[in-house]
PDB file of C-alpha atoms in Angstrom:
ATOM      1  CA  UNK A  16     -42.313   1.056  37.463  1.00  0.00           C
ATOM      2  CA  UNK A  17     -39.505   3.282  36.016  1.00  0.00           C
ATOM      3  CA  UNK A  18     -38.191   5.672  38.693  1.00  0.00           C
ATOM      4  CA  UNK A  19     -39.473   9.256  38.239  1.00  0.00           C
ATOM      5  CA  UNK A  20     -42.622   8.185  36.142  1.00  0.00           C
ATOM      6  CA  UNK A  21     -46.658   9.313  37.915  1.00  0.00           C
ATOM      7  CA  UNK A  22     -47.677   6.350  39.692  1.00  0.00           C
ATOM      8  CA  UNK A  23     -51.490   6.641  39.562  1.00  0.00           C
ATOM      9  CA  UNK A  24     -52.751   9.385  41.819  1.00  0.00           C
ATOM     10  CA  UNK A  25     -55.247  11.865  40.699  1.00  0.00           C
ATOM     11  CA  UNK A  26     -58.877  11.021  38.774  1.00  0.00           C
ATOM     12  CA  UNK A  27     -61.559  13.326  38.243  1.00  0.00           C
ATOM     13  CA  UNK A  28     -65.012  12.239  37.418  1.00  0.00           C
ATOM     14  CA  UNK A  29     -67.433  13.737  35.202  1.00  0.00           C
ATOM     15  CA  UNK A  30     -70.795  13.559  37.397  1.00  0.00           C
ATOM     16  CA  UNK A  31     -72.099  16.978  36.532  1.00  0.00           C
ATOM     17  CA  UNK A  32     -74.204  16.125  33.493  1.00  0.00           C
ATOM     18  CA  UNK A  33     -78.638  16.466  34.191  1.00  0.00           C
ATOM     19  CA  UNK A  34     -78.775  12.877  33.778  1.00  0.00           C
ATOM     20  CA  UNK A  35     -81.874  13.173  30.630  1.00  0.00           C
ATOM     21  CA  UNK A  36     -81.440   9.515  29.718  1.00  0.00           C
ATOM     22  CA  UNK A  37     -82.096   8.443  32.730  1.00  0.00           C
ATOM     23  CA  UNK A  38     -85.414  10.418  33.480  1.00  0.00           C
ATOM     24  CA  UNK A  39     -87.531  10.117  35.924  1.00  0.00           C
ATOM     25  CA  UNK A  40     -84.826   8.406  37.931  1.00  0.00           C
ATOM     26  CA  UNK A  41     -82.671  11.661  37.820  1.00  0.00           C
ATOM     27  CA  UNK A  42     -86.147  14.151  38.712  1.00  0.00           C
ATOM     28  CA  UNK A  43     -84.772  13.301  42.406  1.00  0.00           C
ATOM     29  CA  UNK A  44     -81.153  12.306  42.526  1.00  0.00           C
ATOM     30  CA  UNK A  45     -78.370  13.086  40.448  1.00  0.00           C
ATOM     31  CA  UNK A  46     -77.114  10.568  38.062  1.00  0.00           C
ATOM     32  CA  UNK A  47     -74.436   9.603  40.166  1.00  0.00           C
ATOM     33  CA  UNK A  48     -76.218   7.932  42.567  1.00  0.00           C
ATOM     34  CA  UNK A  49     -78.425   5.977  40.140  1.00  0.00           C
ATOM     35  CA  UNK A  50     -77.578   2.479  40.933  1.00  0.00           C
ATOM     36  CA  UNK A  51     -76.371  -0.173  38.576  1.00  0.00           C
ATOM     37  CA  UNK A  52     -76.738  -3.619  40.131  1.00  0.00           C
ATOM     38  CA  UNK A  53     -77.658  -2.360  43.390  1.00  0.00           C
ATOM     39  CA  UNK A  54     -74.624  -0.099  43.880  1.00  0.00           C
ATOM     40  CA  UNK A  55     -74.904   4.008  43.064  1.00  0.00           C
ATOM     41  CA  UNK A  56     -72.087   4.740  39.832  1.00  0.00           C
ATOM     42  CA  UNK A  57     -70.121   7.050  42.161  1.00  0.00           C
ATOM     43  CA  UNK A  58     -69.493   4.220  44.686  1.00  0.00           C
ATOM     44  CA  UNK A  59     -68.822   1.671  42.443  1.00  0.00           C
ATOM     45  CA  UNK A  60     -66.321   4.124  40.181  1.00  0.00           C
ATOM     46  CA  UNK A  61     -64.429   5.488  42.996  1.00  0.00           C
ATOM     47  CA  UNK A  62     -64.054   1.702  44.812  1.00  0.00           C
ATOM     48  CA  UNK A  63     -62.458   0.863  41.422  1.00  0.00           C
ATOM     49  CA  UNK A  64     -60.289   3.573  41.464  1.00  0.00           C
ATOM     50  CA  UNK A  65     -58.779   3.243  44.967  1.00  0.00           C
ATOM     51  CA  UNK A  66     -57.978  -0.113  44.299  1.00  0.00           C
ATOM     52  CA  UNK A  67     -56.202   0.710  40.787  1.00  0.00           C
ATOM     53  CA  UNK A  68     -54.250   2.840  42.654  1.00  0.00           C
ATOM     54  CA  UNK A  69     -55.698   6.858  42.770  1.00  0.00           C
ATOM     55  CA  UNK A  70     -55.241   8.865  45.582  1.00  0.00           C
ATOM     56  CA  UNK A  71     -57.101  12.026  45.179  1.00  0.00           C
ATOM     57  CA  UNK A  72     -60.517  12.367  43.539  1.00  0.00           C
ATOM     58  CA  UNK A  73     -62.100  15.497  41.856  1.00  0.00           C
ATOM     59  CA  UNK A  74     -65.589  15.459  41.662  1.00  0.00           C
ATOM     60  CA  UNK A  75     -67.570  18.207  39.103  1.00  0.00           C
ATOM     61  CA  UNK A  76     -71.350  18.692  40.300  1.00  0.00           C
ATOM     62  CA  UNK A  77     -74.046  20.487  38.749  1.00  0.00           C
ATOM     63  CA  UNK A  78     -77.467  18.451  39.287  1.00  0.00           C
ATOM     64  CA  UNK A  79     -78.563  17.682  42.963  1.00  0.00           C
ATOM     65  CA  UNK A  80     -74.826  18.733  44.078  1.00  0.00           C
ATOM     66  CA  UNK A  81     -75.371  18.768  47.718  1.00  0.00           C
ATOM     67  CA  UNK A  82     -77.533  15.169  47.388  1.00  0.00           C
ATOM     68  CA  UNK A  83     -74.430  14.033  45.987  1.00  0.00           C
ATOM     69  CA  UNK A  84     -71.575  15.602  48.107  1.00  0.00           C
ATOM     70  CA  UNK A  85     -73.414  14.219  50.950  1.00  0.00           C
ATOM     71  CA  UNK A  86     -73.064  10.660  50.065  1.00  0.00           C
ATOM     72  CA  UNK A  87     -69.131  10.648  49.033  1.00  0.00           C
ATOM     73  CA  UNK A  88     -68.639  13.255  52.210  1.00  0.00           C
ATOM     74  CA  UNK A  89     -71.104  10.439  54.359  1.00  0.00           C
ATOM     75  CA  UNK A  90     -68.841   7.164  53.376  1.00  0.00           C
ATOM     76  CA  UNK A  91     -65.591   8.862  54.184  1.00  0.00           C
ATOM     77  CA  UNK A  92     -64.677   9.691  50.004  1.00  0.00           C
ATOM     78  CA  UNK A  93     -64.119   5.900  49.931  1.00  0.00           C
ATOM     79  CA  UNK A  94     -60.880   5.931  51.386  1.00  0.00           C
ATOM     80  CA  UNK A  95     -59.535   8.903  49.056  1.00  0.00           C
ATOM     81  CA  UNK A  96     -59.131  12.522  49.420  1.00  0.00           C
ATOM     82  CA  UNK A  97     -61.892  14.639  47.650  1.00  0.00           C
ATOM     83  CA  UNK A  98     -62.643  17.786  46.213  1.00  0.00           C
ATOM     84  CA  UNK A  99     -65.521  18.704  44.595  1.00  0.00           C
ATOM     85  CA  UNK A 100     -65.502  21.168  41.782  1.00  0.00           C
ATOM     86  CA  UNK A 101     -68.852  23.321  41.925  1.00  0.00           C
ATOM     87  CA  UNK A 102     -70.390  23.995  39.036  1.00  0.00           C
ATOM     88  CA  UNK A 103     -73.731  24.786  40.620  1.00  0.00           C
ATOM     89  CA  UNK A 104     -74.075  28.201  38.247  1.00  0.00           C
ATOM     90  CA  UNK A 105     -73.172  26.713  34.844  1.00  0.00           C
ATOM     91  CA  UNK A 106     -73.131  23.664  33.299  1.00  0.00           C
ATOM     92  CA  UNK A 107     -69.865  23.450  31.393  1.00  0.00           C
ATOM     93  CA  UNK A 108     -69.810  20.410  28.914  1.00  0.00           C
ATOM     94  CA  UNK A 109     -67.415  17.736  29.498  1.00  0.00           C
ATOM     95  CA  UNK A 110     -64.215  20.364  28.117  1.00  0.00           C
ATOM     96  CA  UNK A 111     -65.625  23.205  30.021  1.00  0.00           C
ATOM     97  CA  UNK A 112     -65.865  20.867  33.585  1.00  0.00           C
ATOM     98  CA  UNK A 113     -62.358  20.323  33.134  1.00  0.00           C
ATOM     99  CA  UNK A 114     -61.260  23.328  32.693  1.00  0.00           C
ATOM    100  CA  UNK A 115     -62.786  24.840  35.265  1.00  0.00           C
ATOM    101  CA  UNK A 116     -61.097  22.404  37.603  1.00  0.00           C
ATOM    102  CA  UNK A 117     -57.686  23.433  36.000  1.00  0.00           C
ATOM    103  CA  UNK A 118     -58.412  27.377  36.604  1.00  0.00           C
ATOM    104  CA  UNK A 119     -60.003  26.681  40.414  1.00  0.00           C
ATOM    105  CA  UNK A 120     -56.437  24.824  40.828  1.00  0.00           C
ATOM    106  CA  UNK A 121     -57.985  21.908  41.912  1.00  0.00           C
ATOM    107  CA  UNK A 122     -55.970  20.094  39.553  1.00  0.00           C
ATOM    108  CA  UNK A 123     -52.270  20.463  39.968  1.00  0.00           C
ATOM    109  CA  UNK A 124     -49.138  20.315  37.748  1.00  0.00           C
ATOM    110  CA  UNK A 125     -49.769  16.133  37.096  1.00  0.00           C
ATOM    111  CA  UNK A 126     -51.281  13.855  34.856  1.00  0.00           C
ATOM    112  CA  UNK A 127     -55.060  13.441  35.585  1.00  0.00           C
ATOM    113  CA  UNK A 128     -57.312  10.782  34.689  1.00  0.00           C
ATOM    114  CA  UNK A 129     -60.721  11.492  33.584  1.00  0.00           C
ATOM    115  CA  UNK A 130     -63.520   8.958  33.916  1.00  0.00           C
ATOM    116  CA  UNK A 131     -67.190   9.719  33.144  1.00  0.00           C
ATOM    117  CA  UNK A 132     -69.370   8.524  35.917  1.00  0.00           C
ATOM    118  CA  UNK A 133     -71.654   6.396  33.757  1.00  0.00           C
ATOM    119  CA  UNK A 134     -68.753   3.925  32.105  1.00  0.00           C
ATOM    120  CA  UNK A 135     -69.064   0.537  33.645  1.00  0.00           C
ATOM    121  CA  UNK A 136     -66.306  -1.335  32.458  1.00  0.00           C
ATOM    122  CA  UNK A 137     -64.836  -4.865  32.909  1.00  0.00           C
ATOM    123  CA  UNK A 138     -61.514  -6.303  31.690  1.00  0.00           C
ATOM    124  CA  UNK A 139     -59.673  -2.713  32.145  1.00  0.00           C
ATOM    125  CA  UNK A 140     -57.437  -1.462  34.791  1.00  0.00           C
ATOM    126  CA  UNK A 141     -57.710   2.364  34.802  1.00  0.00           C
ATOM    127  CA  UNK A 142     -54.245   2.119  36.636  1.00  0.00           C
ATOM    128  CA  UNK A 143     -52.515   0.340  34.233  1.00  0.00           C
ATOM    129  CA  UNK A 144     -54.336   2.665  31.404  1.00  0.00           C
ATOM    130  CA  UNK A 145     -53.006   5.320  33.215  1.00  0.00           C
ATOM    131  CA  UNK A 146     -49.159   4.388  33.327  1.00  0.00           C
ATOM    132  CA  UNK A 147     -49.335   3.313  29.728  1.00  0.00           C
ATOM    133  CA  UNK A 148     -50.696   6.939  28.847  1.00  0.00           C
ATOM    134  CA  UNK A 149     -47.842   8.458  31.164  1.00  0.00           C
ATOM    135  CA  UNK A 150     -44.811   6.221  29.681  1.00  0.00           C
ATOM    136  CA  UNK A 151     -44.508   4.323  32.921  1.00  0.00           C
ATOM    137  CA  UNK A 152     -45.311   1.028  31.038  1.00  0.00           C
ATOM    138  CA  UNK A 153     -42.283   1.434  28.949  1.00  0.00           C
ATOM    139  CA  UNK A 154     -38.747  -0.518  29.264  1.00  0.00           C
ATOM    140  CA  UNK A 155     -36.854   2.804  29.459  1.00  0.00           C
ATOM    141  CA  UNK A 156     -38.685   6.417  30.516  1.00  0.00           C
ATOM    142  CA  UNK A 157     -40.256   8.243  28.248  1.00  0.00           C
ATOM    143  CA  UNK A 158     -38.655  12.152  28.029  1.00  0.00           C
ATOM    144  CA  UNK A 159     -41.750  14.536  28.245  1.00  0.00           C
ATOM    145  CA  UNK A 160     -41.969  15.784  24.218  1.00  0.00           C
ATOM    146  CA  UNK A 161     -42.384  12.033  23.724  1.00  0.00           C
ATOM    147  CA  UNK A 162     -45.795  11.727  25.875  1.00  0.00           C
ATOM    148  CA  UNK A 163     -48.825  12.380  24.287  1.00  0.00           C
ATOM    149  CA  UNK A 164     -50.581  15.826  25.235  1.00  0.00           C
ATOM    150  CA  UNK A 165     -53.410  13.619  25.722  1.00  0.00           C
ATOM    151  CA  UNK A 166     -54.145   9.775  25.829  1.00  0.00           C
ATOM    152  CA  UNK A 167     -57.684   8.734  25.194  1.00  0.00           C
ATOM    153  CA  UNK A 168     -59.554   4.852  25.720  1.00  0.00           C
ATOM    154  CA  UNK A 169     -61.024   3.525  22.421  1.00  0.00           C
ATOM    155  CA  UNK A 170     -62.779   0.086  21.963  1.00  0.00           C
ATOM    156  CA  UNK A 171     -64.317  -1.668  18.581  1.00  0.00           C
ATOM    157  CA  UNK A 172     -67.918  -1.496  20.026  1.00  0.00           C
ATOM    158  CA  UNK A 173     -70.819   0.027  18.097  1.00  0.00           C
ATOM    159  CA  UNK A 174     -71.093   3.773  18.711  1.00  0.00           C
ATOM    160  CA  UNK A 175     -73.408   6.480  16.809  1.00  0.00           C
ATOM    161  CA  UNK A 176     -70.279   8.311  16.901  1.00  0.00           C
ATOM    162  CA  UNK A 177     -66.683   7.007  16.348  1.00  0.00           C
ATOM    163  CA  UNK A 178     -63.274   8.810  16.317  1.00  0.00           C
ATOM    164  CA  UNK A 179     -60.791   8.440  13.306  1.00  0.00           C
ATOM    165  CA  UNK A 180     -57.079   7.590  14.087  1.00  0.00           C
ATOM    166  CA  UNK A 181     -54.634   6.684  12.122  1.00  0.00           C
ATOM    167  CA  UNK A 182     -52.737   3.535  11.501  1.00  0.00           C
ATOM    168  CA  UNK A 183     -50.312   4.902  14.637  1.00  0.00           C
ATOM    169  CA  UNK A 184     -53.393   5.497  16.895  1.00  0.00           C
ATOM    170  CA  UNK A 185     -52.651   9.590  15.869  1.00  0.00           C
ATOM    171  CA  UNK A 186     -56.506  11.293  16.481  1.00  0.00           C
ATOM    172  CA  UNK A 187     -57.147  12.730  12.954  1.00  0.00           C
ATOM    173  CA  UNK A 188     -60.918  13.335  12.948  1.00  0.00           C
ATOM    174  CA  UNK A 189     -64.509  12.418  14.323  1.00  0.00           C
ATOM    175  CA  UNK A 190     -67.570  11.058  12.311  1.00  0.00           C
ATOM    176  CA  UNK A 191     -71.327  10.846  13.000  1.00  0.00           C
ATOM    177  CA  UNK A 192     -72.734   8.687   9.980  1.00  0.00           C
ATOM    178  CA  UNK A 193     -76.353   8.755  10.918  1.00  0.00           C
ATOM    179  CA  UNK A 194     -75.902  12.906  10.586  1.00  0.00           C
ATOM    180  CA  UNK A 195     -73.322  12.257   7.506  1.00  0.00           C
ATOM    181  CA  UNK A 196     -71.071  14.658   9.593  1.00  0.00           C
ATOM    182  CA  UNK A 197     -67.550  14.769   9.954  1.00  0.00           C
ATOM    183  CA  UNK A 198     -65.109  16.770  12.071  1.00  0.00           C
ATOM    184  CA  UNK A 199     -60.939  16.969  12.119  1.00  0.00           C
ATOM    185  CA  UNK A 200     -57.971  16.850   9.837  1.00  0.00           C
ATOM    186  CA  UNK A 201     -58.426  16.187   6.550  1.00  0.00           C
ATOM    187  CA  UNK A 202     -62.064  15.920   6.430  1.00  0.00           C
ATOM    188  CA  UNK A 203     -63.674  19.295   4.489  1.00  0.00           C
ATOM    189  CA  UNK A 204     -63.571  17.088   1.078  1.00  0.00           C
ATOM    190  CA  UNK A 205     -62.799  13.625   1.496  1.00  0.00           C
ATOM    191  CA  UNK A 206     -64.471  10.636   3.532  1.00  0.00           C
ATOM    192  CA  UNK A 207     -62.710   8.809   6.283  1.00  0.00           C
ATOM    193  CA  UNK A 208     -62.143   5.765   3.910  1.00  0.00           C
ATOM    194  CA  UNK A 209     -60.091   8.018   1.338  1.00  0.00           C
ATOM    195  CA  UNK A 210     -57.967   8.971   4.322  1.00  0.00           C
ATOM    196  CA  UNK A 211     -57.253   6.045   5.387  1.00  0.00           C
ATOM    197  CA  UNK A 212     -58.569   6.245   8.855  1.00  0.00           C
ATOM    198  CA  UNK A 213     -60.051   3.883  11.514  1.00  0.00           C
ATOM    199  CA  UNK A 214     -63.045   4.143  13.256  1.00  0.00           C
ATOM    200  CA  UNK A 215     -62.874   3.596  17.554  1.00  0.00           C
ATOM    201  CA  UNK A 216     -65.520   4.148  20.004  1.00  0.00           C
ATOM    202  CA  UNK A 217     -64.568   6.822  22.624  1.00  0.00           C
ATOM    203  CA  UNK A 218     -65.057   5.018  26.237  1.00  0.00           C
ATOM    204  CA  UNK A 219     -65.388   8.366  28.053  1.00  0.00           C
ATOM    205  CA  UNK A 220     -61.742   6.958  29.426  1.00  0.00           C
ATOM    206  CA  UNK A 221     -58.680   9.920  29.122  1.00  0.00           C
ATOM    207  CA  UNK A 222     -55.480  10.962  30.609  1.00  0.00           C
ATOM    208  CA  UNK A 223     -54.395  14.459  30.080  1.00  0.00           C
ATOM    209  CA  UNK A 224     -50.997  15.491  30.641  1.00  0.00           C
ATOM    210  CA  UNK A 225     -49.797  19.015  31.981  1.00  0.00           C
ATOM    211  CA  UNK A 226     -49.184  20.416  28.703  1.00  0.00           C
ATOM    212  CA  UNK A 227     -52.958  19.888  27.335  1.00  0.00           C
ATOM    213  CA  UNK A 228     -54.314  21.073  30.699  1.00  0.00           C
ATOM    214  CA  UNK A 229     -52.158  24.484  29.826  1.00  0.00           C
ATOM    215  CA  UNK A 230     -53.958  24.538  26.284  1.00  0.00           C
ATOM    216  CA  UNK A 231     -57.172  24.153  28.580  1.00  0.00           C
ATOM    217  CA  UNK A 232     -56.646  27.609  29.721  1.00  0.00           C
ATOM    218  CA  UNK A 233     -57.267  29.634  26.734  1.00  0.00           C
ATOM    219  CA  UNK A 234     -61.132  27.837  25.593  1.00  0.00           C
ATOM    220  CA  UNK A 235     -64.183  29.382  26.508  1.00  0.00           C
ATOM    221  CA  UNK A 236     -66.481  28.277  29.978  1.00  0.00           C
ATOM    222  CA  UNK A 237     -68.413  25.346  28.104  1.00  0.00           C
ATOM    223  CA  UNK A 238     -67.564  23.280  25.462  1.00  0.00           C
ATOM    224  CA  UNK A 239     -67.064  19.489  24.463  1.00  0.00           C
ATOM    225  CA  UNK A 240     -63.645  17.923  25.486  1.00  0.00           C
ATOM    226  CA  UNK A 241     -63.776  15.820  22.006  1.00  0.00           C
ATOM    227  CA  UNK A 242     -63.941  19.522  20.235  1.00  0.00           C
ATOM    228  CA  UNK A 243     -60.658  20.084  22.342  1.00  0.00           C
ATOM    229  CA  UNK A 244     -58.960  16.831  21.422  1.00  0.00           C
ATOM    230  CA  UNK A 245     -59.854  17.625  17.475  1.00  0.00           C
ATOM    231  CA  UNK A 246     -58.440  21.150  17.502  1.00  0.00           C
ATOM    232  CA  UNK A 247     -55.030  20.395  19.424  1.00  0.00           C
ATOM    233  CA  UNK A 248     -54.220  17.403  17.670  1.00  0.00           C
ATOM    234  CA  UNK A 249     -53.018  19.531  14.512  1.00  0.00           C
ATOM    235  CA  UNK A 250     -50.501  20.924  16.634  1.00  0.00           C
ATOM    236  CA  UNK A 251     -50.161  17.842  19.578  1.00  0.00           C
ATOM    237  CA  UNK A 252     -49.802  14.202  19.624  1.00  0.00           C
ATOM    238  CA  UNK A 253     -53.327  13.024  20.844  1.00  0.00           C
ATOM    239  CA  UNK A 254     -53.157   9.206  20.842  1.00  0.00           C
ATOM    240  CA  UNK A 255     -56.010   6.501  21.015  1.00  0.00           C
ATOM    241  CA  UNK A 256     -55.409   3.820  23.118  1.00  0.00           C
ATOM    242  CA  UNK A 257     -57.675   0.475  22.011  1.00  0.00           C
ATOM    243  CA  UNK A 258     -59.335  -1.293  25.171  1.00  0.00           C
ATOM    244  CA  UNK A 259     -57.459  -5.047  25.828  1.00  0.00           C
ATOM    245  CA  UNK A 260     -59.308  -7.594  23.953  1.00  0.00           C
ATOM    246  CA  UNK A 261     -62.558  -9.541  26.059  1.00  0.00           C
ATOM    247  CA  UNK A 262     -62.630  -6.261  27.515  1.00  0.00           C
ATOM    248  CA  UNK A 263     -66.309  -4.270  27.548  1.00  0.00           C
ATOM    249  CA  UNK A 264     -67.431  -1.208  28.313  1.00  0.00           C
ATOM    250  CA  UNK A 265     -70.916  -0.030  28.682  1.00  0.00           C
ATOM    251  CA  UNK A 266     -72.607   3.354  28.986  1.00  0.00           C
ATOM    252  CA  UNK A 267     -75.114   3.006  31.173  1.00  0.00           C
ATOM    253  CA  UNK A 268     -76.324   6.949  31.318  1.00  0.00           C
ATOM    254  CA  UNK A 269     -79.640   5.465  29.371  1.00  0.00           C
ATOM    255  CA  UNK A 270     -82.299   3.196  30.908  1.00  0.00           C
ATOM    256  CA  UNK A 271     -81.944   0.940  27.840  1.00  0.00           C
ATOM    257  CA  UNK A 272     -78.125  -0.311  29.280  1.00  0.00           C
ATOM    258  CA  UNK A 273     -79.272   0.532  32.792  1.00  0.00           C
ATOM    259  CA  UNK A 274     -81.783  -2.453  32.823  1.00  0.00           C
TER     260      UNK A 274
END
């Protein structure tokens, strides 16, 4: 590791969300605690965490929050420190829960990585995702105007909604064919394929640097990190990472990928 680059330290995980895919499992528990395999997602994320590395844990909670503090406060955070960030009186979208860890101050001046609770994956190392978002995975240091504002975990699998990059791995846009809609640069009049763009699946996977926690500060209470990503990355680098290959990631927020 080059000297002065983040090692791994801080993750926060998404858990807030009401869980609707998963109904009636999530009528009486969050979906945190739905278990996959046996094991609730919490447990099995944070396990995975500690041993790429993280130190520190930030927790949003919304749905059955004290059901769910209870079990990360009752298995001693899994070996990490942890902080919850309460959002029992809103619901802020995936944006909006980071933010409002960034104006609590539960997130300090230091690259974070964000993980929704309800990615399995296999054949990824959020650790080593993480230095490669932070430069640390480089021969020589990266300065900071050279690290992406934000860094964000793409694969090839089949998505209702992909994002567009470039042939750099730039962010340029975001497309939902069934809905013929299309968000980003250079999409009022043309399609993706006149502008030259790729299509990656967003794994719910994302470091965000410092400078894009700043930018954070001015959006409103609730709104969707990918809106976020779109609207800086006229003015910041926003880079998709792809996923190594044999690697797979699941979303298993809906009872079909659950069973």
């Amino acid at each position: 590791m080059n000297a002065g680059s983040p090692a791994p330290q801080t993750a926060m995980i998404l858990a807030a969300g009401l869980g609707t895919r998963l109904r009636p499992m999530t009528d009486r528990m969050p979906k945190a605690l739905v278990p996959f395999e046996g094991v609730p997602m919490i447990q099995r994320l944070m396990l995975r965490l500690r041993d790429a590395g993280f130190t520190r844990v930030i927790i949003n909670v919304h749905h059955f929050a004290d059901m769910l503090e209870e079990f990360v406060r009752s298995h001693g955070g899994f070996g990490m420190e942890v902080t919850f960030s309460d959002e029992r009186d809103l619901l802020r979208d995936t944006g909006g829960g980071i933010r409002h860890a960034v104006m609590s101050g539960l997130i300090g001046d230091v690259p974070v990585l964000v993980h929704n609770v309800d990615i399995i994956t296999s054949g990824i190392d959020p650790g080593c995702f993480f230095r490669e978002a932070t430069g640390c995975n480089r021969p020589f240091p990266l300065h900071p105007g050279e690290i992406p504002a934000a860094t964000l975990l793409v694969s090839d699998r089949n998505s209702s909604r992909y994002l567009l990059t470039d042939t750099e791995g730039m962010l340029k846009g975001w497309v939902y064919p069934a809905k013929g809609a299309i968000k980003g640069i250079g999409s009022a009049a043309s399609t993706p394929t006149e502008c030259d763009l790729t299509r990656a699946a967003f794994s719910g996977i994302h470091v965000l640097t410092p400078a894009a926690m700043q930018l954070l500060r001015s959006w409103p209470e609730t709104f969707s990190i990918i809106d976020f990503y779109l609207t800086i990355a006229t003015t910041h680098p926003v880079r998709c990472v792809k996923a190594p290959a044999g690697a797979v990631i699941t979303d298993i927020g809906k009872l079909s990928e659950l069973r």
